[in-house]
mmCIF file of C-alpha atoms and ligand atoms in Angstrom:
data_model
loop_
_atom_site.group_PDB
_atom_site.id
_atom_site.type_symbol
_atom_site.label_atom_id
_atom_site.label_comp_id
_atom_site.label_asym_id
_atom_site.label_seq_id
_atom_site.Cartn_x
_atom_site.Cartn_y
_atom_site.Cartn_z
ATOM 1 C CA MET A 1 106.598 89.846 84.953
ATOM 2 C CA GLN A 2 103.353 91.688 84.369
ATOM 3 C CA THR A 3 101.136 90.288 81.675
ATOM 4 C CA PHE A 4 98.915 93.333 81.402
ATOM 5 C CA ILE A 5 99.136 97.031 80.629
ATOM 6 C CA TYR A 6 97.540 99.124 83.324
ATOM 7 C CA LEU A 7 96.223 102.462 82.053
ATOM 8 C CA ASP A 8 93.710 103.153 84.806
ATOM 9 C CA ASN A 9 95.973 104.948 87.252
ATOM 10 C CA SER A 10 93.373 107.577 88.076
ATOM 11 C CA ALA A 11 91.219 104.818 89.564
ATOM 12 C CA THR A 12 94.068 103.485 91.667
ATOM 13 C CA THR A 13 97.777 102.778 91.333
ATOM 14 C CA GLN A 14 99.976 99.789 91.962
ATOM 15 C CA PRO A 15 101.856 100.081 95.270
ATOM 16 C CA SER A 16 105.482 100.883 94.469
ATOM 17 C CA GLU A 17 108.388 98.794 95.777
ATOM 18 C CA PRO A 18 109.411 101.361 98.446
ATOM 19 C CA VAL A 19 105.773 101.411 99.577
ATOM 20 C CA ILE A 20 105.695 97.624 99.917
ATOM 21 C CA GLN A 21 108.897 97.791 101.968
ATOM 22 C CA ALA A 22 107.471 100.571 104.158
ATOM 23 C CA VAL A 23 104.327 98.503 104.702
ATOM 24 C CA GLU A 24 106.354 95.483 105.749
ATOM 25 C CA HIS A 25 108.362 97.644 108.125
ATOM 26 C CA ALA A 26 105.184 99.197 109.539
ATOM 27 C CA MET A 27 103.555 95.814 110.052
ATOM 28 C CA ARG A 28 106.589 94.191 111.616
ATOM 29 C CA GLU A 29 108.061 97.095 113.619
ATOM 30 C CA SER A 30 105.800 100.130 113.717
ATOM 31 C CA TRP A 31 102.454 98.617 114.521
ATOM 32 C CA PHE A 32 102.293 100.159 117.986
ATOM 33 C CA ASN A 33 99.577 102.595 118.927
ATOM 34 C CA PRO A 34 101.260 105.982 118.483
ATOM 35 C CA SER A 35 99.266 107.426 121.384
ATOM 36 C CA ALA A 36 100.756 105.055 123.978
ATOM 37 C CA LEU A 37 103.594 106.170 126.227
ATOM 38 C CA TYR A 38 106.192 103.408 125.950
ATOM 39 C CA LYS A 39 109.223 103.657 123.709
ATOM 40 C CA PRO A 40 108.120 101.676 120.606
ATOM 41 C CA SER A 41 104.914 103.740 120.497
ATOM 42 C CA MET A 42 106.878 106.926 120.736
ATOM 43 C CA GLU A 43 109.131 105.715 117.917
ATOM 44 C CA THR A 44 106.046 104.998 115.825
ATOM 45 C CA GLN A 45 104.719 108.455 116.638
ATOM 46 C CA LYS A 46 108.020 109.965 115.455
ATOM 47 C CA GLU A 47 107.701 108.122 112.158
ATOM 48 C CA VAL A 48 104.140 109.410 111.746
ATOM 49 C CA GLU A 49 105.332 112.966 112.383
ATOM 50 C CA ALA A 50 108.140 112.550 109.842
ATOM 51 C CA VAL A 51 105.563 111.573 107.202
ATOM 52 C CA ARG A 52 103.471 114.605 108.124
ATOM 53 C CA ARG A 53 106.482 116.827 107.435
ATOM 54 C CA THR A 54 107.314 114.997 104.194
ATOM 55 C CA VAL A 55 103.801 115.419 102.795
ATOM 56 C CA LEU A 56 103.542 119.060 103.878
ATOM 57 C CA HIS A 57 106.885 119.783 102.249
ATOM 58 C CA ALA A 58 105.856 118.103 98.987
ATOM 59 C CA ALA A 59 102.787 120.363 98.833
ATOM 60 C CA GLY A 60 104.680 123.586 99.543
ATOM 61 C CA ALA A 61 103.042 123.758 102.967
ATOM 62 C CA ASP A 62 105.969 123.392 105.394
ATOM 63 C CA ASN A 63 104.447 125.662 108.018
ATOM 64 C CA ASP A 64 100.839 124.564 107.620
ATOM 65 C CA SER A 65 98.853 121.759 109.257
ATOM 66 C CA LEU A 66 97.982 118.265 108.096
ATOM 67 C CA VAL A 67 95.460 115.756 109.357
ATOM 68 C CA PHE A 68 95.624 112.131 108.203
ATOM 69 C CA THR A 69 92.292 110.729 107.051
ATOM 70 C CA SER A 70 91.099 107.387 105.719
ATOM 71 C CA CYS A 71 90.992 108.532 102.080
ATOM 72 C CA GLY A 72 90.565 111.489 99.747
ATOM 73 C CA THR A 73 86.800 111.372 100.196
ATOM 74 C CA GLU A 74 87.058 111.825 103.943
ATOM 75 C CA ALA A 75 89.587 114.642 103.507
ATOM 76 C CA ASP A 76 87.173 116.448 101.155
ATOM 77 C CA ASN A 77 84.200 115.892 103.488
ATOM 78 C CA LEU A 78 86.195 117.184 106.449
ATOM 79 C CA ALA A 79 87.435 120.215 104.534
ATOM 80 C CA VAL A 80 83.993 121.254 103.354
ATOM 81 C CA LEU A 81 81.620 120.262 106.161
ATOM 82 C CA GLY A 82 84.208 120.707 108.898
ATOM 83 C CA HIS A 83 84.894 124.267 107.827
ATOM 84 C CA LEU A 84 81.285 125.253 107.183
ATOM 85 C CA LYS A 85 80.352 124.025 110.664
ATOM 86 C CA THR A 86 82.664 126.651 112.145
ATOM 87 C CA ARG A 87 81.147 129.650 110.356
ATOM 88 C CA ARG A 88 78.350 131.424 112.132
ATOM 89 C CA SER A 89 76.785 133.091 109.172
ATOM 90 C CA SER A 90 75.196 131.108 106.431
ATOM 91 C CA GLY A 91 75.792 132.113 102.833
ATOM 92 C CA ARG A 92 76.557 130.621 99.454
ATOM 93 C CA VAL A 93 78.868 127.734 98.701
ATOM 94 C CA LEU A 94 80.166 127.515 95.135
ATOM 95 C CA ILE A 95 81.053 124.043 93.912
ATOM 96 C CA PHE A 96 82.678 123.330 90.544
ATOM 97 C CA ALA A 97 80.474 121.335 88.160
ATOM 98 C CA GLY A 98 83.226 118.789 87.554
ATOM 99 C CA GLU A 99 83.756 117.842 91.199
ATOM 100 C CA HIS A 100 84.074 114.214 92.213
ATOM 101 C CA PRO A 101 81.229 112.839 94.392
ATOM 102 C CA ALA A 102 83.647 113.176 97.345
ATOM 103 C CA VAL A 103 82.625 116.847 97.111
ATOM 104 C CA SER A 104 79.432 117.001 95.049
ATOM 105 C CA ALA A 105 77.617 114.429 97.208
ATOM 106 C CA CYS A 106 78.092 116.768 100.210
ATOM 107 C CA THR A 107 75.503 119.157 98.749
ATOM 108 C CA GLN A 108 72.559 118.108 100.912
ATOM 109 C CA ALA A 109 74.658 118.064 104.058
ATOM 110 C CA ILE A 110 75.876 121.583 103.234
ATOM 111 C CA GLU A 111 72.298 122.743 102.749
ATOM 112 C CA ARG A 112 71.293 121.193 106.066
ATOM 113 C CA LEU A 113 73.919 123.447 107.687
ATOM 114 C CA GLY A 114 71.989 126.433 106.322
ATOM 115 C CA TYR A 115 73.989 127.304 103.210
ATOM 116 C CA THR A 116 72.833 127.448 99.617
ATOM 117 C CA VAL A 117 74.873 125.600 97.021
ATOM 118 C CA GLU A 118 75.580 126.917 93.531
ATOM 119 C CA THR A 119 77.514 125.427 90.664
ATOM 120 C CA ILE A 120 80.615 126.878 89.037
ATOM 121 C CA ALA A 121 80.110 126.048 85.357
ATOM 122 C CA ALA A 122 82.671 124.201 83.243
ATOM 123 C CA GLY A 123 83.716 125.277 79.762
ATOM 124 C CA PRO A 124 84.071 122.849 76.830
ATOM 125 C CA ASP A 125 87.679 122.061 77.812
ATOM 126 C CA GLY A 126 86.597 121.034 81.320
ATOM 127 C CA CYS A 127 88.011 124.129 83.064
ATOM 128 C CA ALA A 128 85.977 126.350 85.381
ATOM 129 C CA ASP A 129 84.251 129.174 83.519
ATOM 130 C CA LEU A 130 85.971 132.222 85.025
ATOM 131 C CA GLU A 131 83.646 134.784 83.449
ATOM 132 C CA GLN A 132 80.652 133.134 85.081
ATOM 133 C CA LEU A 133 82.502 132.737 88.358
ATOM 134 C CA GLU A 134 83.353 136.421 88.433
ATOM 135 C CA LYS A 135 79.629 137.200 88.262
ATOM 136 C CA GLN A 136 78.883 134.747 91.083
ATOM 137 C CA LEU A 137 81.461 136.087 93.526
ATOM 138 C CA ASP A 138 80.509 138.603 96.204
ATOM 139 C CA SER A 139 80.681 138.964 99.963
ATOM 140 C CA THR A 140 77.875 136.401 100.489
ATOM 141 C CA VAL A 141 80.125 133.540 99.328
ATOM 142 C CA ALA A 142 81.349 131.462 102.276
ATOM 143 C CA MET A 143 83.322 128.834 100.408
ATOM 144 C CA ILE A 144 84.576 127.880 96.950
ATOM 145 C CA VAL A 145 85.310 124.225 96.236
ATOM 146 C CA ILE A 146 87.365 123.435 93.183
ATOM 147 C CA MET A 147 89.554 120.529 92.183
ATOM 148 C CA GLN A 148 93.183 120.780 91.059
ATOM 149 C CA VAL A 149 92.830 118.262 88.205
ATOM 150 C CA ASN A 150 89.592 116.772 86.957
ATOM 151 C CA ASN A 151 89.603 112.994 87.212
ATOM 152 C CA GLU A 152 87.843 112.464 83.871
ATOM 153 C CA SER A 153 88.924 115.231 81.498
ATOM 154 C CA GLY A 154 92.349 115.815 83.041
ATOM 155 C CA ALA A 155 91.688 119.574 83.035
ATOM 156 C CA ILE A 156 93.957 121.510 85.399
ATOM 157 C CA GLN A 157 91.821 124.157 87.038
ATOM 158 C CA PRO A 158 92.873 127.835 87.035
ATOM 159 C CA LEU A 159 93.542 127.998 90.769
ATOM 160 C CA GLN A 160 95.664 131.139 90.671
ATOM 161 C CA GLU A 161 93.013 133.103 88.806
ATOM 162 C CA ILE A 162 90.302 131.832 91.159
ATOM 163 C CA CYS A 163 92.319 132.869 94.217
ATOM 164 C CA ALA A 164 92.915 136.337 92.742
ATOM 165 C CA MET A 165 89.193 136.741 92.026
ATOM 166 C CA ARG A 166 88.290 135.568 95.513
ATOM 167 C CA ASP A 167 90.745 138.083 97.041
ATOM 168 C CA ARG A 168 89.178 140.876 95.006
ATOM 169 C CA LEU A 169 85.471 140.032 95.218
ATOM 170 C CA ALA A 170 84.844 137.635 98.113
ATOM 171 C CA PRO A 171 87.784 138.020 100.503
ATOM 172 C CA SER A 172 86.145 136.146 103.364
ATOM 173 C CA ALA A 173 85.400 133.052 101.288
ATOM 174 C CA ALA A 174 87.531 129.977 102.019
ATOM 175 C CA ILE A 175 88.868 127.950 99.102
ATOM 176 C CA HIS A 176 89.155 124.173 99.324
ATOM 177 C CA VAL A 177 91.030 122.339 96.575
ATOM 178 C CA ASP A 178 90.602 118.627 95.942
ATOM 179 C CA GLY A 179 94.126 117.635 94.962
ATOM 180 C CA VAL A 180 93.472 113.891 94.739
ATOM 181 C CA GLN A 181 94.285 113.752 91.006
ATOM 182 C CA GLY A 182 96.901 116.478 91.094
ATOM 183 C CA PHE A 183 99.221 115.940 94.037
ATOM 184 C CA LEU A 184 102.782 115.120 92.826
ATOM 185 C CA ARG A 185 101.680 115.029 89.170
ATOM 186 C CA VAL A 186 100.930 118.751 88.831
ATOM 187 C CA PRO A 187 102.880 121.255 90.962
ATOM 188 C CA ILE A 188 101.145 122.797 93.949
ATOM 189 C CA GLN A 189 102.512 125.568 96.136
ATOM 190 C CA PHE A 190 99.844 125.381 98.809
ATOM 191 C CA HIS A 191 100.920 128.286 100.961
ATOM 192 C CA ARG A 192 101.930 130.637 98.176
ATOM 193 C CA LEU A 193 98.675 130.004 96.314
ATOM 194 C CA GLY A 194 96.598 131.269 99.227
ATOM 195 C CA ILE A 195 94.004 128.502 99.382
ATOM 196 C CA GLN A 196 92.761 127.355 102.784
ATOM 197 C CA SER A 197 92.779 123.570 102.416
ATOM 198 C CA TYR A 198 93.949 120.801 100.083
ATOM 199 C CA ALA A 199 92.946 117.122 100.032
ATOM 200 C CA LEU A 200 95.026 114.220 98.757
ATOM 201 C CA SER A 201 94.809 110.442 98.621
ATOM 202 C CA GLY A 202 97.490 107.762 98.996
ATOM 203 C CA HIS A 203 96.264 105.147 96.551
ATOM 204 C CA LYS A 204 96.473 107.509 93.570
ATOM 205 C CA ILE A 205 100.230 107.928 94.070
ATOM 206 C CA HIS A 206 101.287 104.299 94.646
ATOM 207 C CA ALA A 207 100.624 104.179 98.411
ATOM 208 C CA LEU A 208 97.979 102.003 100.071
ATOM 209 C CA LYS A 209 94.235 102.451 99.864
ATOM 210 C CA GLY A 210 92.733 103.683 103.109
ATOM 211 C CA ILE A 211 95.010 106.676 103.659
ATOM 212 C CA GLY A 212 94.441 110.304 102.730
ATOM 213 C CA ALA A 213 95.305 113.687 104.148
ATOM 214 C CA LEU A 214 93.936 117.172 104.488
ATOM 215 C CA ILE A 215 96.391 120.063 104.483
ATOM 216 C CA PHE A 216 95.114 123.367 105.872
ATOM 217 C CA ARG A 217 96.415 126.720 106.937
ATOM 218 C CA LYS A 218 97.076 127.138 110.635
ATOM 219 C CA ASP A 219 94.594 130.015 110.867
ATOM 220 C CA HIS A 220 91.851 128.167 108.970
ATOM 221 C CA LYS A 221 89.053 126.865 111.152
ATOM 222 C CA ILE A 222 87.909 123.258 110.814
ATOM 223 C CA ALA A 223 85.656 121.341 113.232
ATOM 224 C CA SER A 224 85.649 117.576 113.521
ATOM 225 C CA ILE A 225 82.892 115.729 111.666
ATOM 226 C CA GLY A 226 83.340 112.495 113.649
ATOM 227 C CA TYR A 227 83.515 111.856 117.371
ATOM 228 C CA GLY A 228 85.824 109.684 119.436
ATOM 229 C CA GLY A 229 89.227 109.589 121.057
ATOM 230 C CA GLY A 230 90.395 112.966 119.769
ATOM 231 C CA GLN A 231 93.417 111.822 117.752
ATOM 232 C CA GLU A 232 94.952 114.143 115.149
ATOM 233 C CA ASN A 233 94.393 117.208 117.325
ATOM 234 C CA GLY A 234 90.753 116.327 117.776
ATOM 235 C CA LEU A 235 90.094 116.546 114.038
ATOM 236 C CA ARG A 236 90.058 112.890 113.143
ATOM 237 C CA SER A 237 89.300 110.476 115.935
ATOM 238 C CA GLY A 238 90.314 106.844 115.570
ATOM 239 C CA THR A 239 93.623 105.091 116.125
ATOM 240 C CA GLU A 240 96.023 106.229 113.427
ATOM 241 C CA ASN A 241 96.485 103.983 110.397
ATOM 242 C CA THR A 242 100.218 103.756 110.879
ATOM 243 C CA VAL A 243 100.676 101.265 108.031
ATOM 244 C CA GLY A 244 98.834 103.556 105.629
ATOM 245 C CA ILE A 245 100.610 106.663 106.894
ATOM 246 C CA LEU A 246 104.061 105.129 106.470
ATOM 247 C CA SER A 247 103.085 103.896 103.011
ATOM 248 C CA LEU A 248 102.096 107.462 102.113
ATOM 249 C CA GLY A 249 105.455 108.756 103.346
ATOM 250 C CA ALA A 250 107.337 106.224 101.187
ATOM 251 C CA ALA A 251 105.164 106.992 98.147
ATOM 252 C CA VAL A 252 105.822 110.717 98.428
ATOM 253 C CA GLU A 253 109.533 110.348 99.099
ATOM 254 C CA HIS A 254 110.053 107.990 96.181
ATOM 255 C CA TYR A 255 107.718 109.514 93.614
ATOM 256 C CA PRO A 256 109.955 109.836 90.513
ATOM 257 C CA ALA A 257 111.263 113.377 90.119
ATOM 258 C CA HIS A 258 110.610 113.321 86.366
ATOM 259 C CA GLY A 259 107.382 111.352 86.589
ATOM 260 C CA ALA A 260 105.202 114.170 85.290
ATOM 261 C CA GLU A 261 107.483 114.888 82.319
ATOM 262 C CA TRP A 262 107.626 111.210 81.426
ATOM 263 C CA MET A 263 103.835 110.852 81.594
ATOM 264 C CA MET A 264 103.337 113.957 79.479
ATOM 265 C CA GLU A 265 105.563 112.444 76.770
ATOM 266 C CA ARG A 266 103.611 109.197 76.913
ATOM 267 C CA LYS A 267 100.331 111.122 76.758
ATOM 268 C CA ARG A 268 101.523 112.960 73.629
ATOM 269 C CA GLN A 269 102.618 109.648 72.123
ATOM 270 C CA LEU A 270 99.212 108.111 72.880
ATOM 271 C CA TRP A 271 97.149 110.964 71.489
ATOM 272 C CA ALA A 272 99.366 111.331 68.387
ATOM 273 C CA GLY A 273 99.050 107.592 67.740
ATOM 274 C CA ILE A 274 95.291 107.401 68.277
ATOM 275 C CA SER A 275 94.468 110.553 66.344
ATOM 276 C CA ASN A 276 96.664 109.460 63.406
ATOM 277 C CA ALA A 277 95.141 105.997 63.289
ATOM 278 C CA ILE A 278 91.582 107.202 63.885
ATOM 279 C CA PRO A 279 90.890 110.668 62.470
ATOM 280 C CA GLU A 280 87.348 110.482 63.937
ATOM 281 C CA ALA A 281 88.806 110.408 67.498
ATOM 282 C CA LYS A 282 87.766 113.360 69.629
ATOM 283 C CA LEU A 283 89.748 114.709 72.554
ATOM 284 C CA ASN A 284 87.608 115.414 75.627
ATOM 285 C CA GLY A 285 89.485 117.956 77.683
ATOM 286 C CA PRO A 286 92.188 120.569 77.139
ATOM 287 C CA GLN A 287 94.330 120.483 73.982
ATOM 288 C CA LEU A 288 97.743 118.993 74.582
ATOM 289 C CA ASP A 289 99.532 122.330 74.186
ATOM 290 C CA SER A 290 97.248 124.038 76.703
ATOM 291 C CA PRO A 291 98.575 124.966 80.167
ATOM 292 C CA ALA A 292 95.414 123.272 81.479
ATOM 293 C CA CYS A 293 96.497 119.889 80.113
ATOM 294 C CA CYS A 294 97.625 117.485 82.859
ATOM 295 C CA PRO A 295 100.326 114.918 82.166
ATOM 296 C CA HIS A 296 98.525 111.719 83.114
ATOM 297 C CA ILE A 297 94.891 111.646 81.924
ATOM 298 C CA LEU A 298 93.748 111.378 78.311
ATOM 299 C CA ASN A 299 90.026 111.214 77.604
ATOM 300 C CA VAL A 300 89.054 110.311 74.054
ATOM 301 C CA SER A 301 85.769 109.526 72.315
ATOM 302 C CA LEU A 302 85.923 106.927 69.569
ATOM 303 C CA MET A 303 82.469 107.327 68.083
ATOM 304 C CA PRO A 304 80.457 105.344 67.180
ATOM 305 C CA VAL A 305 82.074 102.631 69.322
ATOM 306 C CA ARG A 306 80.695 102.680 72.833
ATOM 307 C CA SER A 307 83.202 102.950 75.664
ATOM 308 C CA GLN A 308 82.278 99.657 77.259
ATOM 309 C CA THR A 309 82.640 97.761 73.994
ATOM 310 C CA MET A 310 86.145 99.145 73.447
ATOM 311 C CA LEU A 311 87.010 98.655 77.117
ATOM 312 C CA PHE A 312 86.170 94.947 76.965
ATOM 313 C CA ALA A 313 87.927 94.513 73.617
ATOM 314 C CA LEU A 314 91.092 96.058 75.103
ATOM 315 C CA GLU A 315 90.752 93.923 78.209
ATOM 316 C CA GLY A 316 90.952 90.916 75.886
ATOM 317 C CA ASP A 317 94.451 92.159 74.980
ATOM 318 C CA GLY A 318 95.384 92.673 78.631
ATOM 319 C CA ILE A 319 94.993 96.464 78.478
ATOM 320 C CA PHE A 320 92.994 98.018 81.314
ATOM 321 C CA VAL A 321 91.372 101.413 80.763
ATOM 322 C CA SER A 322 88.295 103.127 82.113
ATOM 323 C CA ALA A 323 85.021 104.268 80.637
ATOM 324 C CA GLY A 324 84.682 107.418 82.706
ATOM 325 C CA SER A 325 85.627 107.579 86.366
ATOM 326 C CA ALA A 326 85.864 104.338 88.333
ATOM 327 C CA CYS A 327 83.367 105.499 90.923
ATOM 328 C CA ALA A 328 80.727 105.989 88.250
ATOM 329 C CA SER A 329 81.639 103.193 85.897
ATOM 330 C CA HIS A 330 79.211 100.645 87.330
ATOM 331 C CA LYS A 331 76.354 103.061 86.809
ATOM 332 C CA GLN A 332 74.854 103.200 83.379
ATOM 333 C CA LYS A 333 74.544 106.995 83.372
ATOM 334 C CA ILE A 334 76.322 109.478 81.175
ATOM 335 C CA SER A 335 79.104 111.074 83.160
ATOM 336 C CA PRO A 336 77.917 114.376 84.713
ATOM 337 C CA VAL A 337 81.448 115.739 84.229
ATOM 338 C CA LEU A 338 81.393 115.125 80.486
ATOM 339 C CA SER A 339 77.849 116.492 80.199
ATOM 340 C CA SER A 340 78.918 119.609 82.105
ATOM 341 C CA MET A 341 81.483 120.162 79.324
ATOM 342 C CA GLY A 342 78.667 120.093 76.783
ATOM 343 C CA LEU A 343 79.466 116.706 75.199
ATOM 344 C CA SER A 344 76.652 115.067 73.246
ATOM 345 C CA THR A 345 75.254 111.852 74.716
ATOM 346 C CA GLN A 346 76.899 109.888 71.916
ATOM 347 C CA GLN A 347 80.307 111.455 72.496
ATOM 348 C CA ALA A 348 80.085 110.916 76.257
ATOM 349 C CA ASP A 349 78.914 107.359 75.709
ATOM 350 C CA SER A 350 82.042 106.646 73.631
ATOM 351 C CA ALA A 351 84.508 108.251 76.051
ATOM 352 C CA LEU A 352 87.513 106.260 77.200
ATOM 353 C CA ARG A 353 89.891 107.420 79.882
ATOM 354 C CA PHE A 354 93.533 106.374 79.688
ATOM 355 C CA SER A 355 95.424 107.321 82.835
ATOM 356 C CA LEU A 356 99.173 106.893 83.034
ATOM 357 C CA SER A 357 101.786 106.424 85.715
ATOM 358 C CA PRO A 358 105.537 107.004 85.730
ATOM 359 C CA GLN A 359 105.829 103.245 85.083
ATOM 360 C CA THR A 360 103.932 103.406 81.774
ATOM 361 C CA SER A 361 106.417 102.508 79.029
ATOM 362 C CA GLU A 362 106.711 103.587 75.391
ATOM 363 C CA GLU A 363 106.052 99.979 74.388
ATOM 364 C CA ASP A 364 102.862 99.928 76.485
ATOM 365 C CA ILE A 365 101.620 102.961 74.578
ATOM 366 C CA ASP A 366 102.636 101.633 71.140
ATOM 367 C CA PHE A 367 100.842 98.360 71.797
ATOM 368 C CA THR A 368 97.761 100.170 73.099
ATOM 369 C CA ILE A 369 97.580 102.413 70.016
ATOM 370 C CA GLU A 370 97.822 99.411 67.724
ATOM 371 C CA ARG A 371 95.098 97.478 69.561
ATOM 372 C CA VAL A 372 92.783 100.520 69.702
ATOM 373 C CA ARG A 373 93.277 100.949 65.946
ATOM 374 C CA VAL A 374 92.526 97.302 65.138
ATOM 375 C CA HIS A 375 89.443 97.130 67.401
ATOM 376 C CA TYR A 376 88.104 100.430 66.115
ATOM 377 C CA GLN A 377 88.278 99.350 62.465
ATOM 378 C CA MET A 378 86.374 96.187 63.331
ATOM 379 C CA LEU A 379 83.885 97.535 65.868
ATOM 380 C CA LYS A 380 82.786 100.665 64.060
ATOM 381 C CA ALA A 381 81.285 98.492 61.318
ATOM 382 C CA TYR A 382 79.182 96.613 63.860
ATOM 383 C CA THR A 383 78.005 99.519 65.952
ATOM 384 C CA ARG A 384 74.386 100.452 65.414
ATOM 385 C CA ARG A 385 72.947 103.560 66.995
HETATM 386 N N1 PLP B 1 88.569 113.346 94.380
HETATM 387 C C1 PLP B 1 88.903 112.975 93.141
HETATM 388 C C2 PLP B 1 89.130 114.029 92.107
HETATM 389 C C3 PLP B 1 89.027 111.624 92.814
HETATM 390 O O1 PLP B 1 89.359 111.266 91.569
HETATM 391 C C4 PLP B 1 88.800 110.653 93.825
HETATM 392 C C5 PLP B 1 88.861 109.215 93.516
HETATM 393 O O2 PLP B 1 88.862 108.800 92.379
HETATM 394 C C6 PLP B 1 88.467 111.101 95.109
HETATM 395 C C7 PLP B 1 88.363 112.445 95.360
HETATM 396 C C8 PLP B 1 88.240 110.130 96.220
HETATM 397 O O3 PLP B 1 89.460 109.610 96.703
HETATM 398 P P1 PLP B 1 89.462 108.289 97.576
HETATM 399 O O4 PLP B 1 89.270 107.156 96.652
HETATM 400 O O5 PLP B 1 90.812 108.267 98.240
HETATM 401 O O6 PLP B 1 88.373 108.442 98.565
#
């Protein structure tokens, strides 16, 4: 029995039971090198190909291509740098202000390839500012990089509108979508949408860490950004991580069909409970009735209590949450994502991120609300600014 409540599922998720079984199977039976020519290797290769089809299908990309990578970060790097390497002309690359470092930290490398990088601004709800974007788009844009769901605010980005604008104003620009926080939790119809590539990561959907994937259209050009044995059609050298790949297949196949609905109900329960108990609580991100509201991430500022103080108080009760995104949480800086939404330093410094999974129960949420309420009443009296 678990003795804690895990509400940090955007940082990573617990491997699900079918994933653990798939891992055991992969380690005991399917550990062969899929490139070898004897029968067990060919069987392993077949299992890898079945996962490729499963993941493509889940993304609405049955007739598109998929390359397995080591994580979401590598899939994003490959999508952006790998594509830009194939374009002869330089031009402008537009990157959303709320991007994860898996994308934003590519800026210098993009500039070294000869492109200039510009930011797509975020509005106060954490969504891309479409009016600004419209002004930025013209035939000099080579690529637009935008996430499906922001990992801190939970804002679902207006991908359809962005694709329509690209078609109208910058038809030769490629669009890459970082789907690491969206895949399986927010619907994606990759092919119908008309984007060129889509990155995802296993450990955010109850598979193992160390496995990710990049989906791309067959006619979309990507060059390898690493060199070696030429696996994955030359796009990602290195012996395939068969254990990770099979774990990804099991995670996708067994992701609960009503997981998103369930999480949305729990998110409503959590926000209703917190905002009733603490009228000072501020929601950072889209309103809950907005189409941009994702089901699994709730970001709340409980001023004047600083995030870390509340985080440690909740940890004392066995409740694990995050103060901003995990990748940034060891750094003492204000989150660039929250600042891009125009939050004051104080509000950003008090931001807590609760991220849910289909396993989050009503009781987990009730207990969390009660503990947040009790700690807030106590801590706000002791917080000096
Ligand atoms: N993109 C987003 C939006 C993320 O939230 C993360 C991780 O938190 C990543 C990319 C990186 O994924 P990975 O940890 O698999 O490299």
